[in-house]
Short mmCIF file of C-alpha atoms in Angstrom, two decimals:
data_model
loop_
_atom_site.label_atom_id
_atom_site.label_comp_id
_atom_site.label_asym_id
_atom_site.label_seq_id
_atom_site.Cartn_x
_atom_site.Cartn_y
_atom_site.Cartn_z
CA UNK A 1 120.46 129.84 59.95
CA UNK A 2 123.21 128.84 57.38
CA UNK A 3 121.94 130.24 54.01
CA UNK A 4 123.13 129.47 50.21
CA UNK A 5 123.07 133.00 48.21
CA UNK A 6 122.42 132.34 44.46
CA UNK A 7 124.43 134.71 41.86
CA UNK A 8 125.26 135.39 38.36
CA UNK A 9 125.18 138.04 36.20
CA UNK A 10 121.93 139.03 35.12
CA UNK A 11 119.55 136.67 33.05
CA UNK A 12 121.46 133.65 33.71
CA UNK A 13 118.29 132.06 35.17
CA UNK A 14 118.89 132.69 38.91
CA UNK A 15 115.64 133.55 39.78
CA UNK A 16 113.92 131.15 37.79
CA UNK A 17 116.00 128.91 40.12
CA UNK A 18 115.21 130.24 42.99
CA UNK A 19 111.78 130.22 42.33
CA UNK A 20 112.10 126.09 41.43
CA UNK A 21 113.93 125.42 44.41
CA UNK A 22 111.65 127.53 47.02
CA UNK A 23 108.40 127.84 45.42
CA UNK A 24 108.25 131.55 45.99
CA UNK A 25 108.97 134.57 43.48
CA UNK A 26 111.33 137.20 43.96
CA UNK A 27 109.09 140.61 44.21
CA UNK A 28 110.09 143.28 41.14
CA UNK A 29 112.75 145.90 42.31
CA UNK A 30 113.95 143.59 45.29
CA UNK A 31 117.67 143.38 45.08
CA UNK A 32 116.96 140.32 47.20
CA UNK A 33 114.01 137.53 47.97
CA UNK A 34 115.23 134.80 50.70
CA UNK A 35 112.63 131.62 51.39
CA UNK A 36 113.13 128.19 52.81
CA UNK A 37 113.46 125.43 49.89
CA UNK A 38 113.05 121.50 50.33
CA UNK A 39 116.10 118.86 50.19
CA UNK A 40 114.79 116.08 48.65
CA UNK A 41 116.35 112.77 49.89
CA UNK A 42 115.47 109.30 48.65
CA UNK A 43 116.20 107.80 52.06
CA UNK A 44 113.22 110.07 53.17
CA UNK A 45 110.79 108.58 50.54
CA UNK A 46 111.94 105.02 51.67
CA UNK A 47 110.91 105.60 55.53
CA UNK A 48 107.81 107.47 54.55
CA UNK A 49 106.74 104.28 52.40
CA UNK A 50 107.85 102.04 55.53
CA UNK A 51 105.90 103.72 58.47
CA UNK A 52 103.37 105.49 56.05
CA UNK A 53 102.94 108.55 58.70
CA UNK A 54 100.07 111.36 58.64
CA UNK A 55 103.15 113.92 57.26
CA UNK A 56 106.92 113.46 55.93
CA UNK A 57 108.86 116.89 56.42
CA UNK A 58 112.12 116.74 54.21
CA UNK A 59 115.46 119.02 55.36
CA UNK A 60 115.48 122.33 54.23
CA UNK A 61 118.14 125.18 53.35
CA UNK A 62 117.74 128.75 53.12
CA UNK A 63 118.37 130.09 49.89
CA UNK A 64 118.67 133.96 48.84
CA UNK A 65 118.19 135.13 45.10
CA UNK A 66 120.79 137.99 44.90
CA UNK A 67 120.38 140.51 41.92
CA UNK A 68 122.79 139.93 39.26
CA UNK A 69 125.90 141.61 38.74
CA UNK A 70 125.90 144.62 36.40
CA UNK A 71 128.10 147.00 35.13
CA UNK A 72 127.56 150.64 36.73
CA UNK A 73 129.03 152.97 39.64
CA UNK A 74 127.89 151.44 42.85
CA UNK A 75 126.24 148.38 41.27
CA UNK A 76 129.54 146.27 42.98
CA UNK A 77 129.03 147.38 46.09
CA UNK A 78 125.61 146.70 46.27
CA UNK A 79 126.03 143.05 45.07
CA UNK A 80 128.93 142.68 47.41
CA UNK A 81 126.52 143.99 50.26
CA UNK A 82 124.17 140.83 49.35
CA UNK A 83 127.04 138.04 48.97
CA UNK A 84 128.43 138.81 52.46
CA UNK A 85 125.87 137.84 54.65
CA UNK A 86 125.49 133.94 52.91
CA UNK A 87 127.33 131.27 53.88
CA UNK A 88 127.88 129.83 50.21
CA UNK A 89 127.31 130.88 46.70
CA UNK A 90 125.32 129.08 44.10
CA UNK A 91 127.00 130.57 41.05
CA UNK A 92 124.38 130.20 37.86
CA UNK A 93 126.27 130.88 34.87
CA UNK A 94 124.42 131.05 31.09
CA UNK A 95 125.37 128.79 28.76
CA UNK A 96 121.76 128.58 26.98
CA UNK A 97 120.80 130.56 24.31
CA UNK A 98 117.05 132.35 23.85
CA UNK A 99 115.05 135.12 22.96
CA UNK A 100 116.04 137.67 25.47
CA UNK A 101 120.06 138.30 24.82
CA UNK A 102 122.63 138.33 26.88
CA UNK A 103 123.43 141.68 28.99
CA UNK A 104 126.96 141.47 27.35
CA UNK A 105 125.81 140.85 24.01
CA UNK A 106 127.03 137.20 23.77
CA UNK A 107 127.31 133.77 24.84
CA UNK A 108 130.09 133.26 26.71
CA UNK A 109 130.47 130.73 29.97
CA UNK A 110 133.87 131.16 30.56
CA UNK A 111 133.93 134.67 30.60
CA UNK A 112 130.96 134.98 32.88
CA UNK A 113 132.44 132.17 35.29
CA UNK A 114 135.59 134.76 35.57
CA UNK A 115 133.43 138.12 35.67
CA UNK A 116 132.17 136.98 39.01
CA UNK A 117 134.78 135.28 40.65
CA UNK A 118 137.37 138.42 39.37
CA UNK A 119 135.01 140.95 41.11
CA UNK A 120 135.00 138.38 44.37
CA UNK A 121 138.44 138.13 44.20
CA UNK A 122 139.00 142.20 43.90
CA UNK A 123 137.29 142.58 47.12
CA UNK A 124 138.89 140.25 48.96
CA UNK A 125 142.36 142.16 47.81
CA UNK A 126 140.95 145.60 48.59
CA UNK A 127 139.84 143.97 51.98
CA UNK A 128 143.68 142.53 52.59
CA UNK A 129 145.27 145.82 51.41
CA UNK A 130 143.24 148.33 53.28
CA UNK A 131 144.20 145.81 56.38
CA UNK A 132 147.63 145.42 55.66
CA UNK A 133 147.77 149.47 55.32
CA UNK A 134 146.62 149.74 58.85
CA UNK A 135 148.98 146.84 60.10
CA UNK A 136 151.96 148.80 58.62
CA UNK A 137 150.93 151.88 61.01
CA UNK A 138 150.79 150.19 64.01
CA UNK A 139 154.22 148.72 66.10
CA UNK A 140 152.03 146.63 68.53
CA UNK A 141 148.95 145.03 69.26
CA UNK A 142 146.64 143.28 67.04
CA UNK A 143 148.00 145.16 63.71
CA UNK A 144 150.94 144.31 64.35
CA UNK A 145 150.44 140.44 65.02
CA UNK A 146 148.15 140.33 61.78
CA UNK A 147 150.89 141.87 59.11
CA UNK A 148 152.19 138.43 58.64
CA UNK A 149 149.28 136.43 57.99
CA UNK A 150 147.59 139.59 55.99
CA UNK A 151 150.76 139.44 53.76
CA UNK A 152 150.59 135.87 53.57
CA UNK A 153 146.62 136.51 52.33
CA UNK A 154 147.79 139.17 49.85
CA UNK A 155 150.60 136.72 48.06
CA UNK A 156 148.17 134.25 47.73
CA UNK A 157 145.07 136.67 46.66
CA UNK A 158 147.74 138.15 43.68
CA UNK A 159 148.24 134.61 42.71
CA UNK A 160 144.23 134.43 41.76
CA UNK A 161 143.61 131.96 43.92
CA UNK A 162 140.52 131.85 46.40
CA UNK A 163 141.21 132.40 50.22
CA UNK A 164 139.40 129.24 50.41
CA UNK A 165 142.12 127.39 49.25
CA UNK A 166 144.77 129.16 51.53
CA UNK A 167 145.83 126.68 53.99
CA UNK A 168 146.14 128.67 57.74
CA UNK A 169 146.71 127.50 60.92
CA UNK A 170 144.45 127.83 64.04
CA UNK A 171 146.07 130.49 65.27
CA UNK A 172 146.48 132.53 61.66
CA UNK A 173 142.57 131.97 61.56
CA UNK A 174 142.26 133.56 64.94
CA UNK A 175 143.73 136.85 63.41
CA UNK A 176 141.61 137.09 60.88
CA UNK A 177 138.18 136.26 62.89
CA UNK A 178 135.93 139.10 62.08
CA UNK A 179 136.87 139.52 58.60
CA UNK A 180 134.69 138.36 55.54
CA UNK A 181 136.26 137.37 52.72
CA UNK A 182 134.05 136.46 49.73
CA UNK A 183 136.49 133.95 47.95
CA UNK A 184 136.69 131.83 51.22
CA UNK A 185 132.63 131.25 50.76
CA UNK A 186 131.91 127.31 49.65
CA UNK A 187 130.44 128.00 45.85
CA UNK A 188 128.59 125.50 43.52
CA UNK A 189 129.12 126.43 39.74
CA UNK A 190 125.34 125.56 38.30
CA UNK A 191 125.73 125.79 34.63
CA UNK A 192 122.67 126.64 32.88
CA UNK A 193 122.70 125.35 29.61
CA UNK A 194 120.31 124.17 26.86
CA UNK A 195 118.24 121.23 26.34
CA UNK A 196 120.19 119.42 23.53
CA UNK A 197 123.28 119.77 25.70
CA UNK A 198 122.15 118.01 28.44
CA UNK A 199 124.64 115.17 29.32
CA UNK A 200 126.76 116.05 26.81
CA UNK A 201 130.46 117.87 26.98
CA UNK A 202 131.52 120.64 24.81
CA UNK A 203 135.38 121.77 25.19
CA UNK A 204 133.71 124.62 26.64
CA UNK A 205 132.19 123.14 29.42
CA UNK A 206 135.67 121.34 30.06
CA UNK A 207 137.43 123.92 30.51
CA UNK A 208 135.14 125.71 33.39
CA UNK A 209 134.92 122.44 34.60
CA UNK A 210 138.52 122.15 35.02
CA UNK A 211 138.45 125.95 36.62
CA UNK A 212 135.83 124.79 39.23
CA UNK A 213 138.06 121.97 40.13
CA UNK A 214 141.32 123.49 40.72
CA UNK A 215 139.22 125.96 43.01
CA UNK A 216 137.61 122.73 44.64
CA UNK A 217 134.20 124.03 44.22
CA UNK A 218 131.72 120.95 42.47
CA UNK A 219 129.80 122.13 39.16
CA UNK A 220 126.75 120.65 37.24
CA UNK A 221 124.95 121.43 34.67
CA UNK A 222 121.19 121.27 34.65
CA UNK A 223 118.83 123.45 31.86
CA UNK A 224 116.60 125.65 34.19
CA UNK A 225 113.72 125.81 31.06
CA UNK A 226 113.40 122.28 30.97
CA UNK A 227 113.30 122.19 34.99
CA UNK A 228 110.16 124.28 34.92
CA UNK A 229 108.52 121.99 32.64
CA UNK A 230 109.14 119.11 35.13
CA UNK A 231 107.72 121.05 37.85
CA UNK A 232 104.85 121.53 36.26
CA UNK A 233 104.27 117.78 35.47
CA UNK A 234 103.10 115.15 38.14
CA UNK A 235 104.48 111.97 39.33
CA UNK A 236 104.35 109.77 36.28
CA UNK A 237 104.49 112.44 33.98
CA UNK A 238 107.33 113.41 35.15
CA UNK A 239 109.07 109.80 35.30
CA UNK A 240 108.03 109.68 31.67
CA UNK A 241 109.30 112.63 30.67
CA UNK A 242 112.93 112.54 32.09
CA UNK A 243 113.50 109.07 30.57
CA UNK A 244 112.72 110.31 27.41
CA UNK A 245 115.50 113.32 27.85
CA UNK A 246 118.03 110.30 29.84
CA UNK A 247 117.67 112.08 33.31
CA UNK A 248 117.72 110.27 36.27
CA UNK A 249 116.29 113.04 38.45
CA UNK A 250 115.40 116.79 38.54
CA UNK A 251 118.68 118.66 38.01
CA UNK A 252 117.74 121.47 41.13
CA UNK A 253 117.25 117.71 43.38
CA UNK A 254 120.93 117.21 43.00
CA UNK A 255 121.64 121.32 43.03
CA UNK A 256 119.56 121.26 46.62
CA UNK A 257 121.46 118.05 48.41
CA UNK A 258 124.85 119.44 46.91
CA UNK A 259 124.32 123.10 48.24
CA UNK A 260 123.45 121.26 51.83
CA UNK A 261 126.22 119.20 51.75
CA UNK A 262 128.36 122.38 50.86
CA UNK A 263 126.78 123.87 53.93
CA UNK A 264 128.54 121.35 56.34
CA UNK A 265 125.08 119.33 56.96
CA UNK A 266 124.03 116.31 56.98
CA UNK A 267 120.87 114.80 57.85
CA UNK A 268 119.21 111.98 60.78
CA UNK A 269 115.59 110.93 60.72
CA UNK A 270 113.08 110.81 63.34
CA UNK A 271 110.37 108.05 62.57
CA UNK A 272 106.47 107.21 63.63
CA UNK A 273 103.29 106.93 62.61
CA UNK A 274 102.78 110.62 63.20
CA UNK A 275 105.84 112.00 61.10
CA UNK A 276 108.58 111.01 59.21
CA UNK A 277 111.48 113.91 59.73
CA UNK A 278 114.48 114.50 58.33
CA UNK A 279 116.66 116.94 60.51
CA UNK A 280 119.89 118.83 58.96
CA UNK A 281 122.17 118.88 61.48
CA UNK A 282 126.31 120.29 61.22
CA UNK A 283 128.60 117.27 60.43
CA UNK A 284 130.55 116.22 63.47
CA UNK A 285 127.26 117.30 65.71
CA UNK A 286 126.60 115.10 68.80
CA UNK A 287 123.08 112.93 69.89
CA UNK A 288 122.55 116.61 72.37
CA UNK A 289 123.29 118.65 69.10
CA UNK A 290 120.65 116.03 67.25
CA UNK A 291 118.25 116.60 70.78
CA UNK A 292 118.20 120.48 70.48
CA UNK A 293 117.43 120.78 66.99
CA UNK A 294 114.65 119.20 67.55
CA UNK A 295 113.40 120.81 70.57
CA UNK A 296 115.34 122.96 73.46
CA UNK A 297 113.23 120.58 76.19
CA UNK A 298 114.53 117.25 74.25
CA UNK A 299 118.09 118.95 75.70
CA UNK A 300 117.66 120.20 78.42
CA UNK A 301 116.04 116.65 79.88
CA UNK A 302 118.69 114.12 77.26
CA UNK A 303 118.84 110.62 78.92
CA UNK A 304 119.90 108.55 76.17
CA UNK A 305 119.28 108.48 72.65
CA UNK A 306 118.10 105.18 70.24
CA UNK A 307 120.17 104.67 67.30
CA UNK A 308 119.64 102.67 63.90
CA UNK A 309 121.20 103.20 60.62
CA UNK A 310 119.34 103.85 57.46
CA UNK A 311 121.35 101.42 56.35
CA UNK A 312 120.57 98.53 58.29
CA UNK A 313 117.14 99.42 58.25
CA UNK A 314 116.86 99.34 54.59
CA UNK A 315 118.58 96.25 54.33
CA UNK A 316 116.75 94.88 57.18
CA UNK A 317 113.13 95.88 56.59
CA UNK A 318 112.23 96.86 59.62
CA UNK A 319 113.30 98.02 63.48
CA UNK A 320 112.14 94.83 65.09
CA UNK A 321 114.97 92.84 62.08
CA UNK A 322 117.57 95.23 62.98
CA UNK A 323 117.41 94.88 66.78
CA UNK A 324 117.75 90.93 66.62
CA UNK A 325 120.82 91.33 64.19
CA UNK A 326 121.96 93.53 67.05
CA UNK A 327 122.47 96.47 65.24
CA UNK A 328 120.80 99.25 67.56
CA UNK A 329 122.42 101.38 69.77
CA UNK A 330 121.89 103.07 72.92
CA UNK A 331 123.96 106.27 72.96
CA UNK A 332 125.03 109.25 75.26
CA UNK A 333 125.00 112.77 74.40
CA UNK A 334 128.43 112.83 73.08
CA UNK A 335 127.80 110.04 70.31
CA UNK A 336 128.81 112.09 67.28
CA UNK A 337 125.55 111.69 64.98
CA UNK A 338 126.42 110.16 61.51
CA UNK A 339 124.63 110.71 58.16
CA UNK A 340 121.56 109.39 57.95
CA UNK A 341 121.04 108.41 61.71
CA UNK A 342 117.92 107.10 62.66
CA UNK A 343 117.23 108.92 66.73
CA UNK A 344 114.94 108.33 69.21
CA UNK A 345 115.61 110.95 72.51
CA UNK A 346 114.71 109.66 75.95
CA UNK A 347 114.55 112.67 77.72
CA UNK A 348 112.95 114.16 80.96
CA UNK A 349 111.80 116.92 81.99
#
């Protein structure tokens, strides 16, 4: 399963994240706690008020709380050993102030955005130079058809630039299969800030928003404290609440659908009086892809598949509205599934 690693240094409020997003707490001494956390999807809410089934099951990602980064021999290595496995990094940076201080002695987002991503970076050149090394050793084979594409990796790499922004051919990718570079991971810049900064813009927050975006990785800010007080508040409380501080929605809402999206998902629905489901599914993922998620049988025995946009359906009302408009589809297993895809499987087995 893909998974989203959360990282920082320490008391940046990754945990406290984690533990918002998942609903589970990361046991003390773990360098690592990984649980399933909700997507939450307004589409979702819409069906569930339309059909009004016994359950609604929203899309999920799996998210890992990774211990923060600290200074001390081996204390790299061992945060390196928990960033490889994920498939992309939410990267919680500080920018609030409190009781407990900072591990550095100060409050500094820009300099903690860099700490990170300079240690990321390091590895990936250590990675490229250890390869390149071995390359230079060897007249044929596989070393010697990667030396040009490692070299092409280390120019870029000295340049500071993430390998995710390295553009390499099919073939150039092929070479490098097998090896895991940490600057090529996806990463979401989650700035954690305080409550009277919310929606506002200090030149501070500019100019890590302008490093974010010449990486291409998205940022927003959201203040983790005042998160945890929404949690703790139902429905109309909450409504209340974040109208009073301008907030159109929980800031780990838009944290959760930006991580998936970040993930290459998206998401189709399955509708009925029993459940409402939304399914995350990889973008560019067929009506068999859709099928098997759901269940190996649905698969193995695909006929057809019934499709309706959200869309339409919204606009619409209701199935029965969208059929006469002619808008439902009758599909074959090859129909590439878009986002937010309303399936019905005929299948037999």
């Amino acid at each position: 399963m893909l998974t989203c690693g959360i990282v920082g240094l320490p008391l940046a409020g990754k945990t406290t994240l984690f533990s918002l997003l998942t609903g589970q707490h990361t046991p003390e001494g773990r360098q690592s706690a990984t649980a399933m956390a909700n997507v939450p999807d307004p589409r979702l809410d819409t069906l569930t008020a339309m059909y009004k089934p016994r359950r609604t099951v929203y899309g999920q990602i799996q998210v890992t709380d990774i211990a923060g980064l600290s200074q001390g021999s081996g204390k790299s290595a061992v945060f390196l050993d928990a960033i490889r496995p994920v498939d992309t990094l939410i990267h919680v940076i500080r920018a609030f102030t409190g009781d407990f201080p900072h591990p550095l002695g100060s409050i500094d987002p820009m300099r903690d955005f860099d700490i990170v991503n300079h240690e990321l970076l390091l590895a990936d050149l250590a990675l490229v130079e250890t390869r390149l090394e071995r390359a230079e050793k060897s007249n044929k084979g596989p070393g010697k058809a990667q030396r040009p594409v490692l070299e092409k990796c280390l120019a870029h790499l000295l340049e500071e630039k993430p390998m995710s922004l390295l553009d390499l051919t099919g073939e150039e990718r092929e070479l490098l299969q097998g090896l895991v570079f940490f600057t090529a991971k996806p990463q979401l810049v989650a700035v954690n800030i305080d409550e009277e900064d919310l929606g506002a813009e200090p030149p501070w927050l500019q100019r890590i928003a302008a490093a974010a975006r010449d990486k291409g990785w998205p940022l927003l800010t959201l203040s983790v404290r005042i998160e945890q007080e929404i949690s703790q508040l139902g429905p109309e409380e909450q409504k209340s609440f974040m109208e009073e501080l301008n907030i159109a929605e929980p800031g780990t809402a838009l944290l959760a659908r930006e991580a998936y999206s970040l993930l290459g998902l998206q998401t189709f629905f399955t509708t009925g009086q029993d459940e409402v489901r939304a399914w995350a599914i990889k973008k560019g993922g067929t009506a068999l892809d859709a099928a098997r998620t759901i269940h190996s049988d649905m698969a193995r025995g695909f006929i057809r598949a019934d499709v309706i946009s959200y869309a339409d359906l919204a606009a619409l009302g209701s199935e029965a509205a969208v059929k006469e408009k002619g808008l439902a589809r009758l599909v074959g297993k090859d129909y590439i599934v878009q986002d937010g895809d309303i399936l019905r499987i005929r299948f037999n087995v």
